[in-house]
Tab-separated table of N, CA, C and O in Angstrom:
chain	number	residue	atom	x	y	z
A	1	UNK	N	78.580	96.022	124.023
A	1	UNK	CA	79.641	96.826	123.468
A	1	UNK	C	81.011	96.324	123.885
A	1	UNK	O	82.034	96.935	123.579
A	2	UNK	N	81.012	95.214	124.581
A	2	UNK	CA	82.117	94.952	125.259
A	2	UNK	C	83.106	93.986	123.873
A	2	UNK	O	84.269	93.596	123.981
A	3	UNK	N	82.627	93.895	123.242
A	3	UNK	CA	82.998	93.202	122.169
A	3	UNK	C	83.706	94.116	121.293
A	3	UNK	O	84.443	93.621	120.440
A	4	UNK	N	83.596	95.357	121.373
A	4	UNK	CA	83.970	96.461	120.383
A	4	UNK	C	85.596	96.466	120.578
A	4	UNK	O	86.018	97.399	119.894
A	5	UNK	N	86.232	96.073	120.966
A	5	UNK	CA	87.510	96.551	121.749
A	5	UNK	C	88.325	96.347	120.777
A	5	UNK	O	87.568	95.637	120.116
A	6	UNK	N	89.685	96.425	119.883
A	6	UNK	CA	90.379	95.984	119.357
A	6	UNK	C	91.284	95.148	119.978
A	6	UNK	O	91.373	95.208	121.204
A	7	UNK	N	92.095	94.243	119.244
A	7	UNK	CA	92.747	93.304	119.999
A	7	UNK	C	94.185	93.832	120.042
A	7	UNK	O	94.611	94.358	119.015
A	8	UNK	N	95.092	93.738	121.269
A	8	UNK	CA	96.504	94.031	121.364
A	8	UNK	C	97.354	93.197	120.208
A	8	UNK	O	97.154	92.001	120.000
A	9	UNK	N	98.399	94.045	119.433
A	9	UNK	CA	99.142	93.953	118.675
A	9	UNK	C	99.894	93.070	119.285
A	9	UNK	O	99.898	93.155	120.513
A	10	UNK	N	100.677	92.061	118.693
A	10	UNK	CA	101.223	90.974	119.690
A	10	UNK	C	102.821	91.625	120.105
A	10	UNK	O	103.256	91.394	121.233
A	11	UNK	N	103.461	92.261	119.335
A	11	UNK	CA	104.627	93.410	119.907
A	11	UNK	C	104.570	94.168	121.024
A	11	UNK	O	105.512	94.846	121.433
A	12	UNK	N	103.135	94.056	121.719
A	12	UNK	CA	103.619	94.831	122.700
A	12	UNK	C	102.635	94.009	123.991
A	12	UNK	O	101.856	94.464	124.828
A	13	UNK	N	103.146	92.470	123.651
A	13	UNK	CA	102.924	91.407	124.785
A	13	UNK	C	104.051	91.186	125.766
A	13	UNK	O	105.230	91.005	125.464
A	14	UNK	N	103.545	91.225	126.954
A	14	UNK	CA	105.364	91.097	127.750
A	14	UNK	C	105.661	89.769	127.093
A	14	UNK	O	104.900	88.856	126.776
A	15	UNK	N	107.237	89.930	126.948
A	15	UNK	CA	108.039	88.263	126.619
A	15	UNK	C	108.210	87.251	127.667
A	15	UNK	O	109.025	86.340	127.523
A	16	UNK	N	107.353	87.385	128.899
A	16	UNK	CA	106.914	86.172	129.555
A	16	UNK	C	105.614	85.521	129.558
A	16	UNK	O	105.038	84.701	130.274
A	17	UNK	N	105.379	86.130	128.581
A	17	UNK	CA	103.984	85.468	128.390
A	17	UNK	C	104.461	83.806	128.169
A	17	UNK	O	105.636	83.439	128.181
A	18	UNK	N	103.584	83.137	128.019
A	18	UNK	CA	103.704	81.378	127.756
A	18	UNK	C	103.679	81.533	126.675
A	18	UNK	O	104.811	81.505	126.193
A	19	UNK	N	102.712	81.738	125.799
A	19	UNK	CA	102.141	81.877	124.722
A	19	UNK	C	102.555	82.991	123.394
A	19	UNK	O	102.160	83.141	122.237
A	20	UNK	N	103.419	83.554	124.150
A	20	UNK	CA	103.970	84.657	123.349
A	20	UNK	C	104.352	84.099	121.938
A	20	UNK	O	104.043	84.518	120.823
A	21	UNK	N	105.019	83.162	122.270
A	21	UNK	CA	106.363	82.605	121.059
A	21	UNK	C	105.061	82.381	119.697
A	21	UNK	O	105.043	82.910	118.586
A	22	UNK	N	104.123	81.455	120.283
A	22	UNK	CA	103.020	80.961	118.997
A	22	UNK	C	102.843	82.336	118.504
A	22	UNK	O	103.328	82.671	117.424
A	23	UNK	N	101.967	83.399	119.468
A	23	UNK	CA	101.515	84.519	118.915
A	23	UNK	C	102.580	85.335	118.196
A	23	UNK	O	102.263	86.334	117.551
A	24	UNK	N	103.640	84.988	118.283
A	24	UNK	CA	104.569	86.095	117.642
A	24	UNK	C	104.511	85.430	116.103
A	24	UNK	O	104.089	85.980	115.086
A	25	UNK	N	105.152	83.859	116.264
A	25	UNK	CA	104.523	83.455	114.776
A	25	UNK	C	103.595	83.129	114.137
A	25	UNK	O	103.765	82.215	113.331
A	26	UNK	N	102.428	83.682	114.245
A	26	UNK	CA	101.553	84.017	113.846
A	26	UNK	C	101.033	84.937	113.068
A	26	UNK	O	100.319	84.926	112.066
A	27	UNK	N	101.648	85.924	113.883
A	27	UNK	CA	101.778	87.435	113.452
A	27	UNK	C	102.631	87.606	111.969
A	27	UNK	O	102.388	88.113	110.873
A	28	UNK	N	103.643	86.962	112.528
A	28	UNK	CA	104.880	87.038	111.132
A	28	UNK	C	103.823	86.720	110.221
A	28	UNK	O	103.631	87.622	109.406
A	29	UNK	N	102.779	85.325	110.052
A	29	UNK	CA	102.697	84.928	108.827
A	29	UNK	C	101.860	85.853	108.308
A	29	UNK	O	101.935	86.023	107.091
A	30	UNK	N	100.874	86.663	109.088
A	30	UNK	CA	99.839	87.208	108.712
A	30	UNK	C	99.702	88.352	110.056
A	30	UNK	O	99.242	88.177	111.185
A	31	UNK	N	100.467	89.906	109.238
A	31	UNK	CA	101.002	90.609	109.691
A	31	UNK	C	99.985	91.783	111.006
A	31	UNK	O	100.185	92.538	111.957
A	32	UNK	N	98.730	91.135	110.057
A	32	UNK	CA	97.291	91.865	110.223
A	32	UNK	C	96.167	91.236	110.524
A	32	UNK	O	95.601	90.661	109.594
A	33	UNK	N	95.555	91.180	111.893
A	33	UNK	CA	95.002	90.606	112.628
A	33	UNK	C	93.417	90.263	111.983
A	33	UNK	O	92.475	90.705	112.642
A	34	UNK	N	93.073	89.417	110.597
A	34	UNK	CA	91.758	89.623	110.183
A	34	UNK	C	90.756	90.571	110.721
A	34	UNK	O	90.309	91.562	110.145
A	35	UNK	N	90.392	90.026	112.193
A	35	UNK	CA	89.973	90.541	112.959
A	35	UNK	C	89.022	92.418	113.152
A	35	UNK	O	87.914	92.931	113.304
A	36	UNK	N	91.028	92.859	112.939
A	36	UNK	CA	91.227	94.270	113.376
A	36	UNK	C	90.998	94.844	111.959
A	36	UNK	O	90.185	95.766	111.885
A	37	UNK	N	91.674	94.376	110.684
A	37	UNK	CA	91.593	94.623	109.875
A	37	UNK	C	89.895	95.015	109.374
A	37	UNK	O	89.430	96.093	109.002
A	38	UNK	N	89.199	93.595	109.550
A	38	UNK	CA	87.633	94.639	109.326
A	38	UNK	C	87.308	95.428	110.130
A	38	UNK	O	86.256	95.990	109.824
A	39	UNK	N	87.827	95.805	111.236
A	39	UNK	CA	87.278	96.493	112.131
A	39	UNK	C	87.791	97.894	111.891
A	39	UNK	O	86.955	98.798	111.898
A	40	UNK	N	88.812	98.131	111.722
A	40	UNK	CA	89.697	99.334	110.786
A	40	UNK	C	89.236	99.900	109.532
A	40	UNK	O	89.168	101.033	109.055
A	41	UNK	N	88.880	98.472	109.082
A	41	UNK	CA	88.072	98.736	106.931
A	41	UNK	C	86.297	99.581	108.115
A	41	UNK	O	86.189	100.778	107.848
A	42	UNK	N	85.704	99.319	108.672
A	42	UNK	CA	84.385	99.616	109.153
A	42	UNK	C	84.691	101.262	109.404
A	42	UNK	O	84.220	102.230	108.806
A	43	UNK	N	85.692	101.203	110.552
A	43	UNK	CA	86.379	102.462	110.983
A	43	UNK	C	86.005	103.525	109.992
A	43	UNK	O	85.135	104.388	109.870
A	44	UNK	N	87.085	103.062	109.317
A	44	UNK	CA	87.434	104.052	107.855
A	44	UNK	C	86.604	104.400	106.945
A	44	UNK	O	86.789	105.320	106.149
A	45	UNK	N	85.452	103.552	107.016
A	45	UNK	CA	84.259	103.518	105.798
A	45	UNK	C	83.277	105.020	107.102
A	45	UNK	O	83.016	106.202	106.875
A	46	UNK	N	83.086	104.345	108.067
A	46	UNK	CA	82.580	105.101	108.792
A	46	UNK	C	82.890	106.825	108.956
A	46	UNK	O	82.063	107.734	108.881
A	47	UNK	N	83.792	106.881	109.106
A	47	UNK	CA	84.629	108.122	109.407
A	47	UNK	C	84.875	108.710	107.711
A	47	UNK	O	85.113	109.909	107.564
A	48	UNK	N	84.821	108.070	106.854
A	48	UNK	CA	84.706	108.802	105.501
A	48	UNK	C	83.346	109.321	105.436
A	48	UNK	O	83.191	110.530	105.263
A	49	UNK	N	82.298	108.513	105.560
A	49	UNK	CA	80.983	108.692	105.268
A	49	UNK	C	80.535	110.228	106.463
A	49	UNK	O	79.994	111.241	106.020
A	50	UNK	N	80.824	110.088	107.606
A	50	UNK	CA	80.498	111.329	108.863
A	50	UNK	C	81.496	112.534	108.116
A	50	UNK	O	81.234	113.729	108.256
A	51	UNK	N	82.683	112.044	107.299
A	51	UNK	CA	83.548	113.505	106.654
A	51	UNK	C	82.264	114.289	105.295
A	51	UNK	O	81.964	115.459	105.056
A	52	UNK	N	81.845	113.076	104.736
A	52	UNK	CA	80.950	113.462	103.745
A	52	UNK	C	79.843	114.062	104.108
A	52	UNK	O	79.637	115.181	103.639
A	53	UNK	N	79.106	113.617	104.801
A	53	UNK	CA	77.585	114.011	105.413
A	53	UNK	C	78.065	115.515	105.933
A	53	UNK	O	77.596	116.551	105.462
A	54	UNK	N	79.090	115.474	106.991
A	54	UNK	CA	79.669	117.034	107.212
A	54	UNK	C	79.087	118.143	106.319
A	54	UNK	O	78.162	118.955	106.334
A	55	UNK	N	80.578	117.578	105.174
A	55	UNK	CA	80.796	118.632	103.937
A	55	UNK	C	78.993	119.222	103.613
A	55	UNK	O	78.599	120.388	103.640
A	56	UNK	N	78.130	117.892	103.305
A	56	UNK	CA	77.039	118.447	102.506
A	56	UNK	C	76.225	119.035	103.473
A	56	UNK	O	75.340	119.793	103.077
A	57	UNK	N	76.368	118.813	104.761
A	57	UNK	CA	75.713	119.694	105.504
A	57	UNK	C	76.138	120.964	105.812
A	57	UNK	O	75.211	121.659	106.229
A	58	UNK	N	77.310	121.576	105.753
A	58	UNK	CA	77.952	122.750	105.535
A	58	UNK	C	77.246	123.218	104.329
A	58	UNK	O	76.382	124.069	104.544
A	59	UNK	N	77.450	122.792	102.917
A	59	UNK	CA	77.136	122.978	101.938
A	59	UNK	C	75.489	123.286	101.888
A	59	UNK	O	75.221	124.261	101.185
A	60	UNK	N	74.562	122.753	102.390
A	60	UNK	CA	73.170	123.242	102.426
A	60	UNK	C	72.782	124.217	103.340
A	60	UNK	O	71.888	125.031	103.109
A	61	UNK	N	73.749	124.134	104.891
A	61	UNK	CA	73.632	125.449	105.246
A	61	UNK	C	73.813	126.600	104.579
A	61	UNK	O	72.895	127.408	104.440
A	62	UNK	N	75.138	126.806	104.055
A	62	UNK	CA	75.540	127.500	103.191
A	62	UNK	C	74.048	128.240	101.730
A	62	UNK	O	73.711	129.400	101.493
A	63	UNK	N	73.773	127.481	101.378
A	63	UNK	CA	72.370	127.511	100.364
A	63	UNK	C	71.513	128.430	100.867
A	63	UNK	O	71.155	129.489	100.350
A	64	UNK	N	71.000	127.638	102.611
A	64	UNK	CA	70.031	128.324	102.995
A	64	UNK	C	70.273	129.578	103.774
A	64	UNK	O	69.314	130.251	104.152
A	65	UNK	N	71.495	129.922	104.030
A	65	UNK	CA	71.920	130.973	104.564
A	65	UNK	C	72.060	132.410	102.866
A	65	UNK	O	71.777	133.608	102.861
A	66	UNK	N	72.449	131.762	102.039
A	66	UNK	CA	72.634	133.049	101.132
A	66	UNK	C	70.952	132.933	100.289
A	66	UNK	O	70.812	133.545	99.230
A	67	UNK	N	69.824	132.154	100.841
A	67	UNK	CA	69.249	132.431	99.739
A	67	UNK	C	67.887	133.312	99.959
A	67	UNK	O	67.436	133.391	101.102
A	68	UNK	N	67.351	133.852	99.076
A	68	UNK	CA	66.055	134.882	99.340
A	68	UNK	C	65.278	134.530	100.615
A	68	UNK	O	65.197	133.425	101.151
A	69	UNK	N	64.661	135.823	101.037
A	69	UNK	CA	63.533	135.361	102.122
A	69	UNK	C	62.848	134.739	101.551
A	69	UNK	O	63.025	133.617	102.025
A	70	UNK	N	61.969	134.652	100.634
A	70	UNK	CA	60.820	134.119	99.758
A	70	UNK	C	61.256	132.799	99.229
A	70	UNK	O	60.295	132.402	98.570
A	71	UNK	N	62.467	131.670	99.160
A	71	UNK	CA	63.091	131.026	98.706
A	71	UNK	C	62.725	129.563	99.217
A	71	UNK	O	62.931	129.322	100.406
A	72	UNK	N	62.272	128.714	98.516
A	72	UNK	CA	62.239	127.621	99.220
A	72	UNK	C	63.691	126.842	99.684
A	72	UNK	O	63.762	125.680	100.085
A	73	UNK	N	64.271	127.330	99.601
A	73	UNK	CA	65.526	126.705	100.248
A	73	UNK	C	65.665	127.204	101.891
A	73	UNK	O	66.238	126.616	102.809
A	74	UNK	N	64.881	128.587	101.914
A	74	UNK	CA	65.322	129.202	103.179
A	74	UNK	C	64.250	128.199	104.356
A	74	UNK	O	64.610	127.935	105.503
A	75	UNK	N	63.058	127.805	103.815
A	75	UNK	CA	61.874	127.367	104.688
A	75	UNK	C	62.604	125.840	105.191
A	75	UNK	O	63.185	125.040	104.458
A	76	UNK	N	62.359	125.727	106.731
A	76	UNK	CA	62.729	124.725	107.680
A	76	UNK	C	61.962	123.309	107.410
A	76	UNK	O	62.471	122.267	107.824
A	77	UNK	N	61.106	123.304	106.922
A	77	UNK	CA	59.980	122.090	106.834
A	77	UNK	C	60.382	120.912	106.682
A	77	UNK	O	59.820	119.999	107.287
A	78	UNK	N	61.591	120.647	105.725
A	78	UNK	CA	61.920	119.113	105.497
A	78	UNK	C	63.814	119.139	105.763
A	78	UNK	O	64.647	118.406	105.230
A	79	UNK	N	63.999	120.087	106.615
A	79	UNK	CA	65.309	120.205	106.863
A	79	UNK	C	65.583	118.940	107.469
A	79	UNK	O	66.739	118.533	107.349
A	80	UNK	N	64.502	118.005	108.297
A	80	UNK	CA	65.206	116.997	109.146
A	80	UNK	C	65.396	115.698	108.000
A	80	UNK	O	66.246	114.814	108.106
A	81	UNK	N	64.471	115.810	106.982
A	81	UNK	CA	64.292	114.912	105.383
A	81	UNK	C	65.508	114.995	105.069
A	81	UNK	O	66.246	114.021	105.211
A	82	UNK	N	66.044	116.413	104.483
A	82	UNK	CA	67.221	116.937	103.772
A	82	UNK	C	68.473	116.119	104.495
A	82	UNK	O	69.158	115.352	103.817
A	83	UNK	N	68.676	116.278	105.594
A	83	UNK	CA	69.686	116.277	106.580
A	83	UNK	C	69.551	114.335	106.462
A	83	UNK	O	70.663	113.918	106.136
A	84	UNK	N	68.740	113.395	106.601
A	84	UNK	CA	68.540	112.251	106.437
A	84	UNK	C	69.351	111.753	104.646
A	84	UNK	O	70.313	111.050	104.337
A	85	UNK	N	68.413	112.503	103.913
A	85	UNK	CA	69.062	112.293	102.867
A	85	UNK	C	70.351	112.463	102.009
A	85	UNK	O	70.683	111.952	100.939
A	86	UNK	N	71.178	113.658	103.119
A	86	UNK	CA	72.520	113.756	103.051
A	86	UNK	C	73.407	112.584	103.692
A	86	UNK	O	74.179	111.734	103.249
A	87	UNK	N	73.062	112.846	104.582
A	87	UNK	CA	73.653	110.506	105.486
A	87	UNK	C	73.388	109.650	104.635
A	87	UNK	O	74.191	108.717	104.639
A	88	UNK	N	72.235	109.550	103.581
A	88	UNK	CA	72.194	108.113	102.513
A	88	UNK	C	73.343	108.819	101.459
A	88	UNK	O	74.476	108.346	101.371
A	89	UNK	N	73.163	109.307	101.137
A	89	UNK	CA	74.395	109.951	100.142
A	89	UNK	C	75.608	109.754	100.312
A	89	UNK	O	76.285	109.149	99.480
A	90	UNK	N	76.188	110.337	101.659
A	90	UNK	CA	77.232	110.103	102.422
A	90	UNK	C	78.028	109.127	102.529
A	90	UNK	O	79.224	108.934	102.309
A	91	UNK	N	76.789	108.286	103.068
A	91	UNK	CA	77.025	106.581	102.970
A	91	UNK	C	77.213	105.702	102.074
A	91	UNK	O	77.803	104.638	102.268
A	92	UNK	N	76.528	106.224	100.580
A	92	UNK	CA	76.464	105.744	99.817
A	92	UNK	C	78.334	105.925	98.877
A	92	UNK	O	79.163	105.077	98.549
A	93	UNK	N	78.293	107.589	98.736
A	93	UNK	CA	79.817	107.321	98.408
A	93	UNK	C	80.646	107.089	99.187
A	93	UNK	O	81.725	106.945	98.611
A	94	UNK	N	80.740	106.924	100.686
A	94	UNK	CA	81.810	106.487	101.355
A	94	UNK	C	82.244	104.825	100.599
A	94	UNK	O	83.286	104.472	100.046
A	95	UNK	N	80.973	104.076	100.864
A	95	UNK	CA	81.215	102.808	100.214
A	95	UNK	C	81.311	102.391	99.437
A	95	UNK	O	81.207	101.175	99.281
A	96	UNK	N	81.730	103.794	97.967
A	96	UNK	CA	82.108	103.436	96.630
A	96	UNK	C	83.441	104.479	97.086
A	96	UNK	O	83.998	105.122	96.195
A	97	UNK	N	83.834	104.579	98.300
A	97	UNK	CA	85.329	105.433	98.263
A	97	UNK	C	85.482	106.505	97.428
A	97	UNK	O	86.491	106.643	96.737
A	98	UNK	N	84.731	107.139	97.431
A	98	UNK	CA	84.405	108.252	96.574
A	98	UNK	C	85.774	109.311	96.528
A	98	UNK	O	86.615	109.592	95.675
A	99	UNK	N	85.509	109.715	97.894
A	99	UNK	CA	86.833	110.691	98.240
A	99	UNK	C	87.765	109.854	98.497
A	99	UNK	O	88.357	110.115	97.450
A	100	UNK	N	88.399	109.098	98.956
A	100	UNK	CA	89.435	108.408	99.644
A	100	UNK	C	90.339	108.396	100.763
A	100	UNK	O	91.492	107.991	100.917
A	101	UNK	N	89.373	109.032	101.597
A	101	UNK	CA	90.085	109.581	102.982
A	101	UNK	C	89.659	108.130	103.614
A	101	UNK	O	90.139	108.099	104.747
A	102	UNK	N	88.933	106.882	103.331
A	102	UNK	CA	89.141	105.787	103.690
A	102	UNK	C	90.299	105.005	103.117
A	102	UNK	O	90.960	104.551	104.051
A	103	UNK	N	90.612	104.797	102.382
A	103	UNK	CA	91.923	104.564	101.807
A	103	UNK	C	93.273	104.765	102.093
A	103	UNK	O	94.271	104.046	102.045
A	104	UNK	N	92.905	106.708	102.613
A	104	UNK	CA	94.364	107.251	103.428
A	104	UNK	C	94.310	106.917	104.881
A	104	UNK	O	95.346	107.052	105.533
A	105	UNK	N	93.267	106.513	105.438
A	105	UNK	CA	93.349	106.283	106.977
A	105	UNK	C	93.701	104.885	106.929
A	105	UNK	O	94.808	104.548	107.349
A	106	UNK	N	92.811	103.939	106.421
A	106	UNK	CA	93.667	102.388	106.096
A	106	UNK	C	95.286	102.159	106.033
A	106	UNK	O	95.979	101.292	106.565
A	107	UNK	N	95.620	103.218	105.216
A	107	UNK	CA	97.194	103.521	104.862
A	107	UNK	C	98.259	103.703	105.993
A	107	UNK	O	99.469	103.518	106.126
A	108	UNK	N	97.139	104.189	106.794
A	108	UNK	CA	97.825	104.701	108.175
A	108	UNK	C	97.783	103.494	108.996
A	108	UNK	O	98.790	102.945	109.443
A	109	UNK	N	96.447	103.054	109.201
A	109	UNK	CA	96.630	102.092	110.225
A	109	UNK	C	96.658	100.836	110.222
A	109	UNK	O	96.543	100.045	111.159
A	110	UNK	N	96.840	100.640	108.952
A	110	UNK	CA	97.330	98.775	108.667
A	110	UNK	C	98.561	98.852	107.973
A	110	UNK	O	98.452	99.630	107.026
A	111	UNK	N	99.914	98.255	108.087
A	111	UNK	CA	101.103	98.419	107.804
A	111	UNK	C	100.953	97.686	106.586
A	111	UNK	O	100.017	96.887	106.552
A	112	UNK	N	101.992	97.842	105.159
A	112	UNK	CA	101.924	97.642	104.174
A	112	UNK	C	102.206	95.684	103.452
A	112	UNK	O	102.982	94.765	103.714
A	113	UNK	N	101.712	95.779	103.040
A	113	UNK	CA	102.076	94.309	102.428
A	113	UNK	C	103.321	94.753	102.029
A	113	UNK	O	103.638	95.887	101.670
A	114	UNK	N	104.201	93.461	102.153
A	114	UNK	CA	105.731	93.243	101.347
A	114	UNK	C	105.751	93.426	100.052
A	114	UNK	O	105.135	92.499	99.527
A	115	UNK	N	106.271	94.376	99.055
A	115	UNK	CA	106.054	94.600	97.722
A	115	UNK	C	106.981	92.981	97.197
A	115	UNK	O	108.057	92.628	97.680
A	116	UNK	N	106.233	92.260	96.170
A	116	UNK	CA	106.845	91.769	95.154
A	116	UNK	C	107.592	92.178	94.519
A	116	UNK	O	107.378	93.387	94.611
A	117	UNK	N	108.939	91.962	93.438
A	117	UNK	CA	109.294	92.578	92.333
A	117	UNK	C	108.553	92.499	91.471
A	117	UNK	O	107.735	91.592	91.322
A	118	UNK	N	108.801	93.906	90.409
A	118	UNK	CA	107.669	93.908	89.517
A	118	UNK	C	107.880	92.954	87.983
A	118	UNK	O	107.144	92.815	87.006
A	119	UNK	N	109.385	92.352	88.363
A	119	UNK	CA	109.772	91.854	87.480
A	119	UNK	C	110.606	91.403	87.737
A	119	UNK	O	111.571	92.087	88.078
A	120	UNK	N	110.701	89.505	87.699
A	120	UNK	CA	111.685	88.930	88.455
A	120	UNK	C	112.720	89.068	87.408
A	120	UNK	O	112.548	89.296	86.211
A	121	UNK	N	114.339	88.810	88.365
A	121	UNK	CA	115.714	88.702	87.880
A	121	UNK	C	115.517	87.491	87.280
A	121	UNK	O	114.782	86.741	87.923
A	122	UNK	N	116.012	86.995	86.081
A	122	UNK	CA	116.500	85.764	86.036
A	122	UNK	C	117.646	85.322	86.807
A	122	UNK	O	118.356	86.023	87.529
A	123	UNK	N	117.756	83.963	86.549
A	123	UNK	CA	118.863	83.587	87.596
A	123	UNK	C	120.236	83.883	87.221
A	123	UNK	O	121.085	84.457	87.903
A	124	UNK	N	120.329	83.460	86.161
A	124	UNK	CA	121.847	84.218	85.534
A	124	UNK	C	121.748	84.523	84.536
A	124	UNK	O	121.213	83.925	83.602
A	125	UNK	N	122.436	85.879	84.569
A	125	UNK	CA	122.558	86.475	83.250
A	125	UNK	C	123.885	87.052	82.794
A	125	UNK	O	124.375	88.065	83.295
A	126	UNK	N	124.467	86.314	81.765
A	126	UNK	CA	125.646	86.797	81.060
A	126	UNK	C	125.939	88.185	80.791
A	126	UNK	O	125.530	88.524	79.681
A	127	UNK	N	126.509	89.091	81.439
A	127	UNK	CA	126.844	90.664	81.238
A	127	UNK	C	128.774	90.634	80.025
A	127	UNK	O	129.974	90.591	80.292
A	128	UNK	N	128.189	90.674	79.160
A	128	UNK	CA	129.373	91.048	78.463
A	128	UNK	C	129.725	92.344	77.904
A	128	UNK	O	129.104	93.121	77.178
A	129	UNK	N	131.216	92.385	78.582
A	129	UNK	CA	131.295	93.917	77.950
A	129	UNK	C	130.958	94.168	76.123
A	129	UNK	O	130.884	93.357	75.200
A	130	UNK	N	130.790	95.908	76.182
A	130	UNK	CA	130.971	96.121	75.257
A	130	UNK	C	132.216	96.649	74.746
A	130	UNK	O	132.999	97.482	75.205
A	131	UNK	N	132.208	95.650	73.202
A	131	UNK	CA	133.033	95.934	72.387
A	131	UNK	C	133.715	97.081	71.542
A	131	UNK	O	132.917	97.667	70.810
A	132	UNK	N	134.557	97.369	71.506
A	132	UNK	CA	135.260	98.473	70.689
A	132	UNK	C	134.717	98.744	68.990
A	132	UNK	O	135.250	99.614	68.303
């Protein structure tokens, strides 16, 4: 597990490091540490999928709490099945981003690419007034 660790952001390396100067341009070119980045995309997939499995497990409690004594929803027998098959589900739309609470946590913790214009200026362009 010792491998799990994320790696320090290079901004908050003391500036006596030796090595600082490379790591700083580095950083510039490529703002987001590959690295951290899948490890963040895993994060996020993860933590969507445990938000989902939640919900549907609320949601089947819910079922078996309002439903008849006589009800096969109320009987315990394949609750540990049920509960399995809510985690493949879970999992399954986390990794089609179903909800997008992976998307909004990404948003959060990887800083944005530099927007392009959506439409370059030409280089010069003649502005003439208008005429009377």
């Amino acid at each position: 597990m010792s491998g799990d660790f994320l790696p320090l952001p290079p901004s908050i390396l003391p500036s006596s490091n030796a090595g600082a100067d490379e790591t700083i341009k580095a950083a510039a070119a490529d703002p987001v540490d590959p690295a951290y980045r899948k490890k963040a995309n895993e994060a996020a997939l993860k933590f969507e999928s445990f938000f989902i499995a939640q919900m549907l497990h609320k949601m089947r409690d819910s079922t078996r709490t309002l439903a008849a004594d006589d009800s096969p929803n109320k009987s315990s027998v394949h609750d540990d099945m049920l509960d399995m098959a809510d985690n493949l589900v879970a999992d399954q739309l986390a990794n089609r981003r179903a909800f997008g609470v992976a998307d909004v946590l990404l948003r959060q913790l990887l800083p944005a690419a530099p927007a392009a214009p959506a439409h370059p200026l030409p280089a010069a362009v003649d502005k003439k007034p208008p005429t009377a």
